[in-house]
PDB file of C-alpha atoms in Angstrom:
ATOM      1  CA  MET A  10     -14.902  -8.270 -31.958  1.00 62.00           C
ATOM      2  CA  LYS A  11     -13.108  -6.596 -29.247  1.00 69.00           C
ATOM      3  CA  VAL A  12     -11.700  -3.938 -31.043  1.00 76.00           C
ATOM      4  CA  ALA A  13     -14.394  -2.920 -33.549  1.00 81.00           C
ATOM      5  CA  LEU A  14     -16.534  -2.541 -29.957  1.00 76.00           C
ATOM      6  CA  TYR A  15     -14.046   0.012 -28.690  1.00 68.00           C
ATOM      7  CA  GLY A  16     -13.954   1.508 -32.331  1.00 75.00           C
ATOM      8  CA  ALA A  17     -17.426   1.956 -32.330  1.00 81.00           C
ATOM      9  CA  PHE A  18     -17.464   3.505 -28.942  1.00 75.00           C
ATOM     10  CA  LEU A  19     -14.793   5.983 -29.731  1.00 72.00           C
ATOM     11  CA  LEU A  20     -16.737   7.633 -32.471  1.00 75.00           C
ATOM     12  CA  ALA A  21     -20.033   7.677 -30.678  1.00 86.00           C
ATOM     13  CA  LEU A  22     -19.018   8.841 -27.206  1.00 87.00           C
ATOM     14  CA  VAL A  23     -17.032  11.931 -27.738  1.00 82.00           C
ATOM     15  CA  PRO A  24     -19.095  13.610 -30.520  1.00 82.00           C
ATOM     16  CA  MET A  25     -22.368  12.716 -28.528  1.00 84.00           C
ATOM     17  CA  GLN A  26     -20.659  14.552 -25.633  1.00 82.00           C
ATOM     18  CA  ALA A  27     -20.013  17.190 -27.461  1.00 77.00           C
ATOM     19  CA  THR A  28     -23.278  17.523 -29.125  1.00 79.00           C
ATOM     20  CA  ILE A  29     -26.379  15.929 -27.356  1.00 79.00           C
ATOM     21  CA  LEU A  30     -24.907  16.697 -23.842  1.00 76.00           C
ATOM     22  CA  HIS A  31     -24.376  20.444 -24.838  1.00 72.00           C
ATOM     23  CA  ASP A  32     -28.391  20.907 -25.039  1.00 73.00           C
ATOM     24  CA  LEU A  33     -28.967  18.054 -22.241  1.00 71.00           C
ATOM     25  CA  SER A  34     -26.989  20.093 -19.639  1.00 76.00           C
ATOM     26  CA  LEU A  35     -28.443  20.961 -15.862  1.00 77.00           C
ATOM     27  CA  GLY A  36     -27.572  24.375 -15.006  1.00 76.00           C
ATOM     28  CA  GLY A  37     -24.767  24.382 -17.529  1.00 76.00           C
ATOM     29  CA  VAL A  38     -22.926  21.318 -15.773  1.00 84.00           C
ATOM     30  CA  ARG A  39     -23.057  18.175 -17.993  1.00 84.00           C
ATOM     31  CA  PRO A  40     -21.239  15.015 -17.142  1.00 86.00           C
ATOM     32  CA  ASP A  41     -17.966  13.883 -18.635  1.00 89.00           C
ATOM     33  CA  LEU A  42     -18.747  10.731 -20.489  1.00 90.00           C
ATOM     34  CA  VAL A  43     -15.240  10.104 -21.324  1.00 91.00           C
ATOM     35  CA  LEU A  44     -14.128  10.149 -17.788  1.00 93.00           C
ATOM     36  CA  VAL A  45     -17.140   7.909 -16.187  1.00 93.00           C
ATOM     37  CA  SER A  46     -16.554   5.466 -19.303  1.00 92.00           C
ATOM     38  CA  VAL A  47     -12.817   5.096 -18.773  1.00 93.00           C
ATOM     39  CA  CYS A  48     -13.362   4.278 -15.142  1.00 92.00           C
ATOM     40  CA  LEU A  49     -16.053   2.138 -15.784  1.00 91.00           C
ATOM     41  CA  ILE A  50     -13.680   0.108 -18.483  1.00 90.00           C
ATOM     42  CA  GLY A  51     -10.589   0.281 -15.732  1.00 91.00           C
ATOM     43  CA  PHE A  52     -12.847  -1.092 -13.118  1.00 88.00           C
ATOM     44  CA  ILE A  53     -14.528  -3.822 -14.745  1.00 85.00           C
ATOM     45  CA  ARG A  54     -11.948  -5.167 -17.773  1.00 87.00           C
ATOM     46  CA  GLY A  55      -8.373  -3.936 -16.141  1.00 89.00           C
ATOM     47  CA  GLU A  56      -5.747  -1.893 -15.950  1.00 93.00           C
ATOM     48  CA  LEU A  57      -4.341  -2.422 -19.744  1.00 93.00           C
ATOM     49  CA  GLU A  58      -7.918  -1.812 -20.644  1.00 91.00           C
ATOM     50  CA  GLY A  59      -8.756   1.420 -18.984  1.00 92.00           C
ATOM     51  CA  PHE A  60      -5.391   2.798 -19.692  1.00 95.00           C
ATOM     52  CA  LEU A  61      -6.037   2.249 -23.778  1.00 91.00           C
ATOM     53  CA  ALA A  62      -9.374   3.249 -23.461  1.00 90.00           C
ATOM     54  CA  GLY A  63      -8.431   6.321 -22.095  1.00 92.00           C
ATOM     55  CA  LEU A  64      -5.719   6.326 -24.444  1.00 91.00           C
ATOM     56  CA  LEU A  65      -8.208   6.721 -27.386  1.00 88.00           C
ATOM     57  CA  LEU A  66     -10.887   8.591 -25.769  1.00 89.00           C
ATOM     58  CA  GLY A  67      -8.622  11.316 -24.552  1.00 89.00           C
ATOM     59  CA  PHE A  68      -6.593  11.416 -27.961  1.00 89.00           C
ATOM     60  CA  ALA A  69     -10.370  11.842 -29.509  1.00 86.00           C
ATOM     61  CA  GLN A  70     -11.150  14.496 -26.961  1.00 86.00           C
ATOM     62  CA  ASP A  71      -8.455  16.638 -26.816  1.00 86.00           C
ATOM     63  CA  LEU A  72      -8.534  16.308 -31.241  1.00 85.00           C
ATOM     64  CA  LEU A  73     -12.307  17.227 -31.018  1.00 81.00           C
ATOM     65  CA  SER A  74     -12.104  19.982 -28.338  1.00 78.00           C
ATOM     66  CA  ALA A  75     -10.216  23.599 -28.246  1.00 72.00           C
ATOM     67  CA  GLY A  76      -8.402  22.871 -24.982  1.00 68.00           C
ATOM     68  CA  ASP A  77      -5.078  22.218 -24.351  1.00 69.00           C
ATOM     69  CA  PHE A  78      -3.768  19.618 -26.316  1.00 73.00           C
ATOM     70  CA  TRP A  79      -2.336  16.154 -24.363  1.00 85.00           C
ATOM     71  CA  PHE A  80      -4.598  17.261 -21.545  1.00 87.00           C
ATOM     72  CA  ASN A  81      -7.145  14.828 -21.929  1.00 88.00           C
ATOM     73  CA  LEU A  82      -5.033  12.009 -23.162  1.00 90.00           C
ATOM     74  CA  ALA A  83      -2.503  12.237 -20.367  1.00 91.00           C
ATOM     75  CA  THR A  84      -5.760  12.613 -17.757  1.00 92.00           C
ATOM     76  CA  LYS A  85      -7.864   9.833 -19.291  1.00 93.00           C
ATOM     77  CA  SER A  86      -5.363   7.503 -19.843  1.00 94.00           C
ATOM     78  CA  GLY A  87      -3.883   7.840 -16.570  1.00 94.00           C
ATOM     79  CA  ILE A  88      -7.103   7.246 -14.652  1.00 95.00           C
ATOM     80  CA  GLY A  89      -8.085   3.944 -16.602  1.00 94.00           C
ATOM     81  CA  LEU A  90      -5.055   2.691 -15.033  1.00 94.00           C
ATOM     82  CA  LEU A  91      -5.598   3.995 -12.028  1.00 93.00           C
ATOM     83  CA  ALA A  92      -9.382   2.766 -11.846  1.00 92.00           C
ATOM     84  CA  GLY A  93      -7.828  -0.895 -13.488  1.00 92.00           C
ATOM     85  CA  LEU A  94      -5.659  -1.259 -10.552  1.00 92.00           C
ATOM     86  CA  ALA A  95      -8.096   0.111  -8.156  1.00 89.00           C
ATOM     87  CA  GLY A  96     -10.320  -2.531  -9.485  1.00 86.00           C
ATOM     88  CA  ARG A  97      -8.589  -5.076  -8.983  1.00 86.00           C
ATOM     89  CA  GLN A  98      -7.845  -4.707  -5.281  1.00 88.00           C
ATOM     90  CA  VAL A  99     -11.159  -3.807  -4.606  1.00 84.00           C
ATOM     91  CA  ALA A 100     -12.594  -7.332  -3.106  1.00 77.00           C
ATOM     92  CA  HIS A 101     -16.068  -6.245  -3.523  1.00 79.00           C
ATOM     93  CA  VAL A 102     -16.711  -3.497  -6.248  1.00 76.00           C
ATOM     94  CA  THR A 103     -20.302  -2.051  -5.899  1.00 82.00           C
ATOM     95  CA  ALA A 104     -22.593   0.873  -6.797  1.00 85.00           C
ATOM     96  CA  VAL A 105     -21.349   2.950  -3.997  1.00 89.00           C
ATOM     97  CA  VAL A 106     -17.453   2.268  -4.205  1.00 87.00           C
ATOM     98  CA  MET A 107     -18.670   3.406  -7.767  1.00 89.00           C
ATOM     99  CA  LEU A 108     -20.242   6.653  -6.771  1.00 92.00           C
ATOM    100  CA  VAL A 109     -17.242   7.667  -4.090  1.00 92.00           C
ATOM    101  CA  GLY A 110     -14.344   6.523  -6.099  1.00 91.00           C
ATOM    102  CA  LEU A 111     -15.924   8.523  -9.319  1.00 94.00           C
ATOM    103  CA  PHE A 112     -16.616  11.462  -7.543  1.00 95.00           C
ATOM    104  CA  VAL A 113     -13.305  11.534  -5.733  1.00 94.00           C
ATOM    105  CA  VAL A 114     -11.417  10.873  -9.699  1.00 93.00           C
ATOM    106  CA  SER A 115     -13.751  13.673 -11.153  1.00 93.00           C
ATOM    107  CA  CYS A 116     -12.950  16.051  -8.319  1.00 93.00           C
ATOM    108  CA  CYS A 117      -9.412  15.533  -9.183  1.00 91.00           C
ATOM    109  CA  SER A 118      -9.558  15.946 -12.851  1.00 91.00           C
ATOM    110  CA  GLY A 119     -11.921  19.255 -12.489  1.00 88.00           C
ATOM    111  CA  LEU A 120      -8.579  20.540 -10.178  1.00 87.00           C
ATOM    112  CA  LEU A 121      -5.828  19.668 -12.053  1.00 87.00           C
ATOM    113  CA  PHE A 122      -7.565  20.639 -15.033  1.00 85.00           C
ATOM    114  CA  LEU A 123      -7.992  24.763 -12.999  1.00 83.00           C
ATOM    115  CA  LEU A 124      -4.588  24.353 -11.936  1.00 83.00           C
ATOM    116  CA  VAL A 125      -3.256  24.099 -15.180  1.00 81.00           C
ATOM    117  CA  THR A 126      -5.535  26.585 -16.779  1.00 77.00           C
ATOM    118  CA  GLN A 127      -5.176  28.856 -14.053  1.00 73.00           C
ATOM    119  CA  TYR A 128      -7.956  31.009 -15.232  1.00 68.00           C
ATOM    120  CA  GLY A 129      -8.509  34.251 -13.539  1.00 69.00           C
ATOM    121  CA  GLY A 130      -6.488  33.799 -10.141  1.00 74.00           C
ATOM    122  CA  LEU A 131      -7.751  31.911  -7.070  1.00 75.00           C
ATOM    123  CA  ALA A 132     -10.826  34.105  -6.397  1.00 77.00           C
ATOM    124  CA  ALA A 133     -12.036  32.600  -9.853  1.00 78.00           C
ATOM    125  CA  MET A 134     -10.971  28.947  -8.766  1.00 80.00           C
ATOM    126  CA  GLY A 135     -12.349  28.893  -5.717  1.00 81.00           C
ATOM    127  CA  SER A 136     -15.758  30.133  -7.754  1.00 82.00           C
ATOM    128  CA  ALA A 137     -15.676  27.670 -10.600  1.00 80.00           C
ATOM    129  CA  ALA A 138     -14.800  24.556  -8.187  1.00 82.00           C
ATOM    130  CA  ARG A 139     -18.192  25.580  -6.167  1.00 84.00           C
ATOM    131  CA  SER A 140     -20.089  26.291  -9.120  1.00 83.00           C
ATOM    132  CA  VAL A 141     -18.736  23.968 -12.011  1.00 84.00           C
ATOM    133  CA  LEU A 142     -16.670  21.370 -10.634  1.00 88.00           C
ATOM    134  CA  LEU A 143     -18.586  20.123  -7.426  1.00 91.00           C
ATOM    135  CA  PRO A 144     -21.738  19.772  -9.537  1.00 91.00           C
ATOM    136  CA  GLN A 145     -20.316  17.992 -12.238  1.00 90.00           C
ATOM    137  CA  ALA A 146     -18.442  15.817  -9.735  1.00 93.00           C
ATOM    138  CA  VAL A 147     -21.612  15.032  -8.317  1.00 93.00           C
ATOM    139  CA  PHE A 148     -23.053  14.137 -11.857  1.00 91.00           C
ATOM    140  CA  ASP A 149     -20.302  12.084 -12.899  1.00 92.00           C
ATOM    141  CA  ALA A 150     -20.467  10.037  -9.778  1.00 94.00           C
ATOM    142  CA  LEU A 151     -24.312   9.117  -9.984  1.00 93.00           C
ATOM    143  CA  LEU A 152     -24.526   8.819 -13.773  1.00 91.00           C
ATOM    144  CA  GLY A 153     -21.238   6.352 -13.760  1.00 92.00           C
ATOM    145  CA  ALA A 154     -22.854   4.515 -10.362  1.00 92.00           C
ATOM    146  CA  VAL A 155     -26.116   3.820 -12.093  1.00 91.00           C
ATOM    147  CA  VAL A 156     -24.394   2.698 -15.336  1.00 90.00           C
ATOM    148  CA  TYR A 157     -22.317   0.104 -12.968  1.00 90.00           C
ATOM    149  CA  TRP A 158     -25.096  -0.868 -11.373  1.00 88.00           C
ATOM    150  CA  VAL A 159     -27.186  -1.830 -14.432  1.00 87.00           C
ATOM    151  CA  LEU A 160     -24.364  -3.166 -15.950  1.00 83.00           C
ATOM    152  CA  GLU A 161     -22.835  -5.189 -12.753  1.00 79.00           C
ATOM    153  CA  GLU A 162     -25.332  -8.124 -13.092  1.00 71.00           C
ATOM    154  CA  ARG A 163     -25.747  -8.130 -16.629  1.00 70.00           C
ATOM    155  CA  VAL A 164     -22.632  -7.473 -18.170  1.00 65.00           C
ATOM    156  CA  ARG A 165     -19.496  -8.377 -15.635  1.00 56.00           C
ATOM    157  CA  ASP A 166     -20.540 -11.984 -15.214  1.00 59.00           C
ATOM    158  CA  ARG A 167     -20.367 -12.731 -19.066  1.00 60.00           C
ATOM    159  CA  TRP A 168     -17.183 -10.802 -19.228  1.00 54.00           C
ATOM    160  CA  VAL A 169     -15.503 -13.107 -16.509  1.00 54.00           C
ATOM    161  CA  LEU A 170     -16.883 -16.279 -17.908  1.00 51.00           C
ATOM    162  CA  ALA A 171     -15.496 -15.286 -21.611  1.00 53.00           C
ATOM    163  CA  GLU A 172     -12.016 -14.889 -19.967  1.00 53.00           C
TER     164      GLU A 172
END
């Protein structure tokens, strides 16, 4: 059952990010649903499932995007693993913890992407960090915190009891 849910999630999430969110962007900035989802899965379900979700979603994102191949695969699986480890170490995960954690993770992911691509030198990277990276990190953090806040009471207790 879990494999079927992850498969359906994989099939729906990446194309939805590429198509629907393209039209729903705010000022040209849209959230990275894959990043937010991988962080949530890692925090809630643990490092193994976070890593595997990041691996599958990053691979699908690399296949469907025109960017550098393996970049999303490596970063999203690493983010899922680290989110799972962090979720196990934090005593009481709240929406505020998710907000701060997702902001930091999104900033680090965006900075890594800027460093790998080195598009236009340092001046262009600074401009991209101010105009795209920081608003996207705020958008990712807010979306993840809201989703976690909604899921916190309803889903997490069922998952913990099921194990």
